[in-house]
PDB file of C-alpha atoms in Angstrom:
ATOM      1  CA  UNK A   1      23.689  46.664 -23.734  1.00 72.00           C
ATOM      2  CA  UNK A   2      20.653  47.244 -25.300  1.00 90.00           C
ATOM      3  CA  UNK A   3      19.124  50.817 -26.213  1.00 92.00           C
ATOM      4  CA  UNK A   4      16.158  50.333 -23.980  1.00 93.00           C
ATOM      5  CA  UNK A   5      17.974  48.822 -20.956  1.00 95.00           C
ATOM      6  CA  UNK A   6      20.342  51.968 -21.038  1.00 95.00           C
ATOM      7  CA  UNK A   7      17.282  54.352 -21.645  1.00 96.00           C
ATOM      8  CA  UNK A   8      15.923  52.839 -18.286  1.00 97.00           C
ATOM      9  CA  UNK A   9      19.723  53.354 -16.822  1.00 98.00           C
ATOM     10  CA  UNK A  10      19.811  57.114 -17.545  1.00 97.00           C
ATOM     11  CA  UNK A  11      16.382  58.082 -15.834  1.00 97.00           C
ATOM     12  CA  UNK A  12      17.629  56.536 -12.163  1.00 98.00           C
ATOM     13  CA  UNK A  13      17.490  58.714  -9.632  1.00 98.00           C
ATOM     14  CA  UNK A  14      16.913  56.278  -6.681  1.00 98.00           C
ATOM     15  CA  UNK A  15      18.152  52.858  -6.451  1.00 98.00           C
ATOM     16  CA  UNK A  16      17.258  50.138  -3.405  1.00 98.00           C
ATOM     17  CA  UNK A  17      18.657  47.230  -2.574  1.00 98.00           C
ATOM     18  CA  UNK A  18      17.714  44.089  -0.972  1.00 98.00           C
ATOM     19  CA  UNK A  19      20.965  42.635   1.867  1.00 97.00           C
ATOM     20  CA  UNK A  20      21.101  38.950   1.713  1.00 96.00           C
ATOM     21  CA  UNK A  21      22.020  37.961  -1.532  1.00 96.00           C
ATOM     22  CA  UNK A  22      22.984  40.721  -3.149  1.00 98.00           C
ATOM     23  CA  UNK A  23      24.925  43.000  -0.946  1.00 98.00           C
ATOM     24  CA  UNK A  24      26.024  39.523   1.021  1.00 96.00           C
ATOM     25  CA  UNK A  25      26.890  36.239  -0.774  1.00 96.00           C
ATOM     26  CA  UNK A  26      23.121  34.679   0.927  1.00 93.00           C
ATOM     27  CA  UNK A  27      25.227  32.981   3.888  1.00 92.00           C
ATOM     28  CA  UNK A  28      23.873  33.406   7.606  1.00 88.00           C
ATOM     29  CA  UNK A  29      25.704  33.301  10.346  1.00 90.00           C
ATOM     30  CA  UNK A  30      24.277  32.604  13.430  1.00 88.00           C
ATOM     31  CA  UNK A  31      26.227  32.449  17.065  1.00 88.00           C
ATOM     32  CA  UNK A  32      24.510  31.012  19.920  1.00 93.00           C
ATOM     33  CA  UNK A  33      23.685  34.288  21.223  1.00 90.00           C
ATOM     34  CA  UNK A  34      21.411  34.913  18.454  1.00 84.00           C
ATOM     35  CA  UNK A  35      24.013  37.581  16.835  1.00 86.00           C
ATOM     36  CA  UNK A  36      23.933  37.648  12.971  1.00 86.00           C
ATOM     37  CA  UNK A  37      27.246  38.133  11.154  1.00 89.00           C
ATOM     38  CA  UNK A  38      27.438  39.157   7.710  1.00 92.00           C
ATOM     39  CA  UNK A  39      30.364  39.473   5.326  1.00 93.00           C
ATOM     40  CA  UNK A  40      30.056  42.739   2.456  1.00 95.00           C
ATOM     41  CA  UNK A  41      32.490  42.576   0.433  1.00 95.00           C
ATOM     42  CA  UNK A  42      34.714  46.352  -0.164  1.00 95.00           C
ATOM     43  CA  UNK A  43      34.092  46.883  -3.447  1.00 96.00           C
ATOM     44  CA  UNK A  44      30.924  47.391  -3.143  1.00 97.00           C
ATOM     45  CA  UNK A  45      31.083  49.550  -0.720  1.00 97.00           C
ATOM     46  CA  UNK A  46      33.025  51.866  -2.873  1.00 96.00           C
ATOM     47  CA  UNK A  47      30.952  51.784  -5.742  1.00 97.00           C
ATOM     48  CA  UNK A  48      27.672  52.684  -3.599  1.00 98.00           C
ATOM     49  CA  UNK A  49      29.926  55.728  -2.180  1.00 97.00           C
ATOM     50  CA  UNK A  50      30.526  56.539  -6.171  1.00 97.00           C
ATOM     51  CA  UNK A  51      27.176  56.273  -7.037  1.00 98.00           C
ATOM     52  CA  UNK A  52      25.868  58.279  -3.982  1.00 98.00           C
ATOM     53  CA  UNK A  53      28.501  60.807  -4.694  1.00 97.00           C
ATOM     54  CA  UNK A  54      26.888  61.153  -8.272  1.00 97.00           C
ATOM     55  CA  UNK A  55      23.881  62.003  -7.578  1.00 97.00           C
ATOM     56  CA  UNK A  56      21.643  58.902  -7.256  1.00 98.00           C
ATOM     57  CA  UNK A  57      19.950  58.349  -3.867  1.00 97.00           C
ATOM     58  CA  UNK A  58      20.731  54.700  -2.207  1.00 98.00           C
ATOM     59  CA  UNK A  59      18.523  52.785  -0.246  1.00 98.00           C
ATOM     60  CA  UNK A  60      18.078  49.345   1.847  1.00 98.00           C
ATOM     61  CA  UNK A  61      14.784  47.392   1.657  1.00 98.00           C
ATOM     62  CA  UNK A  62      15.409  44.126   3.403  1.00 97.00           C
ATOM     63  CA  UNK A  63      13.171  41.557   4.803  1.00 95.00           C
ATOM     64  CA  UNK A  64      15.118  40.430   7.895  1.00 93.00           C
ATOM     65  CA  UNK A  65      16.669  42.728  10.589  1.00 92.00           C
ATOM     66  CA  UNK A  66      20.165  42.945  12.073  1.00 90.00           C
ATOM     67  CA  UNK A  67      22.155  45.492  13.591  1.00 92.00           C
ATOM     68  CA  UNK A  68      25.240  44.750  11.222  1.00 93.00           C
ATOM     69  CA  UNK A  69      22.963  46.031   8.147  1.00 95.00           C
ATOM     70  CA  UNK A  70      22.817  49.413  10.326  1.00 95.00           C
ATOM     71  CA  UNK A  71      26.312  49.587  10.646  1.00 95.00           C
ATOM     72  CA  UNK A  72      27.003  48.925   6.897  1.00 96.00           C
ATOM     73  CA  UNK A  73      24.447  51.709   6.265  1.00 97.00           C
ATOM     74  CA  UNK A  74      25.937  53.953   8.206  1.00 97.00           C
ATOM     75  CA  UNK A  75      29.571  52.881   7.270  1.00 95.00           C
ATOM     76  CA  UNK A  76      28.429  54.164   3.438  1.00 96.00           C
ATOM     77  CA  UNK A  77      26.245  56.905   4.454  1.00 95.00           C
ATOM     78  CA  UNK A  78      23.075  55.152   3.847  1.00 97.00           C
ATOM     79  CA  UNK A  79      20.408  57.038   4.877  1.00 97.00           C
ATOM     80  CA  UNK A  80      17.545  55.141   4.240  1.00 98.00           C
ATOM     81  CA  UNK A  81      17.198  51.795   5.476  1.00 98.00           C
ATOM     82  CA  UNK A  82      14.396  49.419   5.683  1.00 98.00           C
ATOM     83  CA  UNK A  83      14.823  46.495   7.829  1.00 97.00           C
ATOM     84  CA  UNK A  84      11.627  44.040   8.624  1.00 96.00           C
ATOM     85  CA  UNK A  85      10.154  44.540   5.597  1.00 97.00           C
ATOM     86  CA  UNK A  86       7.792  42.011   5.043  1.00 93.00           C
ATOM     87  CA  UNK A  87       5.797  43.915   2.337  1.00 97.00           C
ATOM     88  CA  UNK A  88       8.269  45.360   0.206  1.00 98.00           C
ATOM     89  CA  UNK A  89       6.564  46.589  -2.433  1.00 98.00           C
ATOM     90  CA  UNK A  90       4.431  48.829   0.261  1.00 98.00           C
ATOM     91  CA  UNK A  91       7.991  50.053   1.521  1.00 98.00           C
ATOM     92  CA  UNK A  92       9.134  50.896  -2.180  1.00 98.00           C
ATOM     93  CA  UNK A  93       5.809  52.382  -3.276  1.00 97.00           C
ATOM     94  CA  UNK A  94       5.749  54.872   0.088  1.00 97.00           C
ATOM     95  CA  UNK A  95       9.569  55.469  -0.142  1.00 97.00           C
ATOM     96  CA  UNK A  96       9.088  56.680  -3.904  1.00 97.00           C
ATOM     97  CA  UNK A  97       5.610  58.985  -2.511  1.00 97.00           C
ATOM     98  CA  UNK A  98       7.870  60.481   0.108  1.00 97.00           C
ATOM     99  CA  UNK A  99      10.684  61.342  -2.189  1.00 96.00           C
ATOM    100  CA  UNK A 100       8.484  62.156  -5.006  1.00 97.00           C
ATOM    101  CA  UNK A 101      10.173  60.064  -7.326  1.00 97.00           C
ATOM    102  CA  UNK A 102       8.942  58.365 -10.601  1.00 97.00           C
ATOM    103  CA  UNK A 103       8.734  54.081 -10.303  1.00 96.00           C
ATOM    104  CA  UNK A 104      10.310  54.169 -13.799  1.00 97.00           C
ATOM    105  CA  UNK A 105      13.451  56.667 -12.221  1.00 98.00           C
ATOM    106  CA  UNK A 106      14.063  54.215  -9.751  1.00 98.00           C
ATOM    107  CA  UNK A 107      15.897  50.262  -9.665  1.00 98.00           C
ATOM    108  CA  UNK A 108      15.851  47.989  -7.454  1.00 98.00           C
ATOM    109  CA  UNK A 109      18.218  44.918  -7.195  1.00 98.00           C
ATOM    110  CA  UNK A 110      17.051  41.903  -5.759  1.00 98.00           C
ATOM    111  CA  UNK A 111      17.737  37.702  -5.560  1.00 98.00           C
ATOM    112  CA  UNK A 112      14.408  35.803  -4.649  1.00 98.00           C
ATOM    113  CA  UNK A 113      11.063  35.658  -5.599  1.00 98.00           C
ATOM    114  CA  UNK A 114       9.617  37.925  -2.724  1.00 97.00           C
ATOM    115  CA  UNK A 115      11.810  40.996  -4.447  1.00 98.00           C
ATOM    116  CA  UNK A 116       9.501  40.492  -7.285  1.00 98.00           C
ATOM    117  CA  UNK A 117       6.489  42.849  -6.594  1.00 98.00           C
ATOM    118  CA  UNK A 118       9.701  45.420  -5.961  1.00 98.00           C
ATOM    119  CA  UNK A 119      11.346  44.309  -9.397  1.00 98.00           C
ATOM    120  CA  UNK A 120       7.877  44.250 -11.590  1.00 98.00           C
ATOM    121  CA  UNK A 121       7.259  48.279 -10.511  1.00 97.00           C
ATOM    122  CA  UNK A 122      10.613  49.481 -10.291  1.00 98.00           C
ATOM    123  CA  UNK A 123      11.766  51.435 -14.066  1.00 98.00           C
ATOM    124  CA  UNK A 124      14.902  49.009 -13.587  1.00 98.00           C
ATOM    125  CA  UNK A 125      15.058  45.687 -12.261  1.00 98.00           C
ATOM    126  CA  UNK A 126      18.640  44.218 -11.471  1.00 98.00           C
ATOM    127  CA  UNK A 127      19.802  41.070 -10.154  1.00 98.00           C
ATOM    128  CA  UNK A 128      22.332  38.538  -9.519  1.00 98.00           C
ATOM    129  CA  UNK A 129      23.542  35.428 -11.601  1.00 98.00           C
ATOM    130  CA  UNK A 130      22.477  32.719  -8.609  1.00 97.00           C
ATOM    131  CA  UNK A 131      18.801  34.366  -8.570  1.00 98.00           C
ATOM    132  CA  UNK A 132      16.045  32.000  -9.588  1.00 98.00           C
ATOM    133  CA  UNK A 133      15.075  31.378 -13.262  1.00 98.00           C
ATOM    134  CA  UNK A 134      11.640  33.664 -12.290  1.00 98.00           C
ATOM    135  CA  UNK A 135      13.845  36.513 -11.158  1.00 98.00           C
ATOM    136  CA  UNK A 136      15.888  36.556 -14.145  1.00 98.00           C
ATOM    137  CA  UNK A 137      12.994  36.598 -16.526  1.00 98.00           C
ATOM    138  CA  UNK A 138      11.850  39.574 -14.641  1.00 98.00           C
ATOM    139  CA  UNK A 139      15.119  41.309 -14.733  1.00 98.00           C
ATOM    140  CA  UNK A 140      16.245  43.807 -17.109  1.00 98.00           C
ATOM    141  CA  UNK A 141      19.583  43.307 -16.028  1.00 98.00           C
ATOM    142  CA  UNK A 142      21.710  40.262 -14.643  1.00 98.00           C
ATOM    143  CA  UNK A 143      25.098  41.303 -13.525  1.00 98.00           C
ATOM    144  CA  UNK A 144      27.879  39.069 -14.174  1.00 98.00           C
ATOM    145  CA  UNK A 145      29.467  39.241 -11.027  1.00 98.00           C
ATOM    146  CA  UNK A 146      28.107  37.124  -7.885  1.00 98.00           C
ATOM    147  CA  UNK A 147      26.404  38.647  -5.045  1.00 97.00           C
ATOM    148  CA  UNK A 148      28.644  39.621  -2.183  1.00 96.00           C
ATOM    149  CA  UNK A 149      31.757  39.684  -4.849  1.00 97.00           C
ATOM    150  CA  UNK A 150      30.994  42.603  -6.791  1.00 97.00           C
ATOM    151  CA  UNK A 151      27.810  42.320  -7.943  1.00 98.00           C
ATOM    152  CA  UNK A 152      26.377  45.555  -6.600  1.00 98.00           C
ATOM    153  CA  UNK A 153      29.431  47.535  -7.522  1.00 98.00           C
ATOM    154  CA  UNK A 154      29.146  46.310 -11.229  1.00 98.00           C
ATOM    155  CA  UNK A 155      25.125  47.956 -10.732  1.00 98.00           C
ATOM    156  CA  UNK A 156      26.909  50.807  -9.673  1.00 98.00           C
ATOM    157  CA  UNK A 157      28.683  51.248 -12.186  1.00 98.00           C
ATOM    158  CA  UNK A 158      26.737  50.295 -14.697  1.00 98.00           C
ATOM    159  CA  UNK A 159      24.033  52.785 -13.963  1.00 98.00           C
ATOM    160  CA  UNK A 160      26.875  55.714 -13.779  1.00 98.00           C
ATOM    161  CA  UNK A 161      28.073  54.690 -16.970  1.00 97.00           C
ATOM    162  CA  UNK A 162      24.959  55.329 -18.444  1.00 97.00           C
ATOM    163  CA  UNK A 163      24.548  58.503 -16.877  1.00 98.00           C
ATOM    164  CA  UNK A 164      28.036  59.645 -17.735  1.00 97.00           C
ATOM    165  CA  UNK A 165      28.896  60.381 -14.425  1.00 98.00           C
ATOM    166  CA  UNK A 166      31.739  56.718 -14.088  1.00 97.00           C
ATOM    167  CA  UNK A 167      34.734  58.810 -15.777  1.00 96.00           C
ATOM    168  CA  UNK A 168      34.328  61.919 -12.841  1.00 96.00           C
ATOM    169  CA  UNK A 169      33.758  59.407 -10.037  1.00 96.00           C
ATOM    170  CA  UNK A 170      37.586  57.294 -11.419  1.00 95.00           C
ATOM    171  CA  UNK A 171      39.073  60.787 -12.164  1.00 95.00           C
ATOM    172  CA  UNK A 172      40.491  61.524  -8.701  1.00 93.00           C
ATOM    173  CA  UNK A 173      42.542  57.922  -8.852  1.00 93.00           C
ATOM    174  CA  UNK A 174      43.879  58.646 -12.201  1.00 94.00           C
ATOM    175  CA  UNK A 175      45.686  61.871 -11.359  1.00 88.00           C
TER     176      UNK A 175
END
């Protein structure tokens, strides 16, 4: 890790995250009824509690809709969700007015080329190993594990690590 890339880490106070491909391996699936099925994987879930727990606000900015992204949401006590969004960057850049928080204190972890208006303003940009050669030159940070395995918990922690707050989060399960 590089001085600069945990500088960025430290200042995060808000971190959003696009659904298919990063919180889900990319895979839809689609019944005949029309309903969407997604698969999140549980470790990720747990890290986003951590991370909520220490301090940094979570959110969802994701282009397509589904009432399973609700339910994750709510599952992790994820407040602030943004389904539909077909102009992310407007989403990001009136989520950080509302909150009144900094572009550089927030990251925002994304797969595909239409997270990059997101990525290019947020303080720190994170994404996923299967992402596009364009996303990963905009990156500051690739995680090693794949999306929908892992990935966003190893954000997670990442970004706790670098705000000392990983050790208090494990503490509990080390007793």
């Amino acid at each position: 890790m590089t001085a600069d890339l945990l500088a960025r880490a430290r200042k995060i106070k808000l971190i959003a995250f696009d659904v298919d491909g990063v919180m889900t391996d990319g895979t839809l699936f689609l019944a005949d009824d029309g309903q969407e099925y997604k698969g999140f994987n549980s470790l990720d879930g747990h890290g986003l509690k951590m991370l909520k727990g220490s301090g940094v606000e979570l959110a969802i900015i994701t282009g397509r809709s589904s009432r399973v992204v609700e339910h994750r949401a709510k599952n992790l006590g994820i407040e602030i969700v943004h389904q539909g969004a077909h102009d992310k960057l407007a989403v990001y850049e009136s989520l950080c007015r509302d909150l009144k928080i900094g572009c550089e204190a927030t990251a925002y972890m994304g797969d595909d080329v239409v997270d990059l208006p997101v990525m290019r303003r947020a303080g720190l940009a994170i994404t996923v190993p299967a992402a596009p050669d364009l996303v990963k030159a905009y990156s500051h940070y690739t995680t090693t594990r794949e999306a929908g395995r892992g990935a966003v918990r190893e954000a997670c922690e990442f970004l706790m690590r670098a705000q000392g707050t990983l050790d208090a989060a494990l503490a509990p399960y080390l007793k």
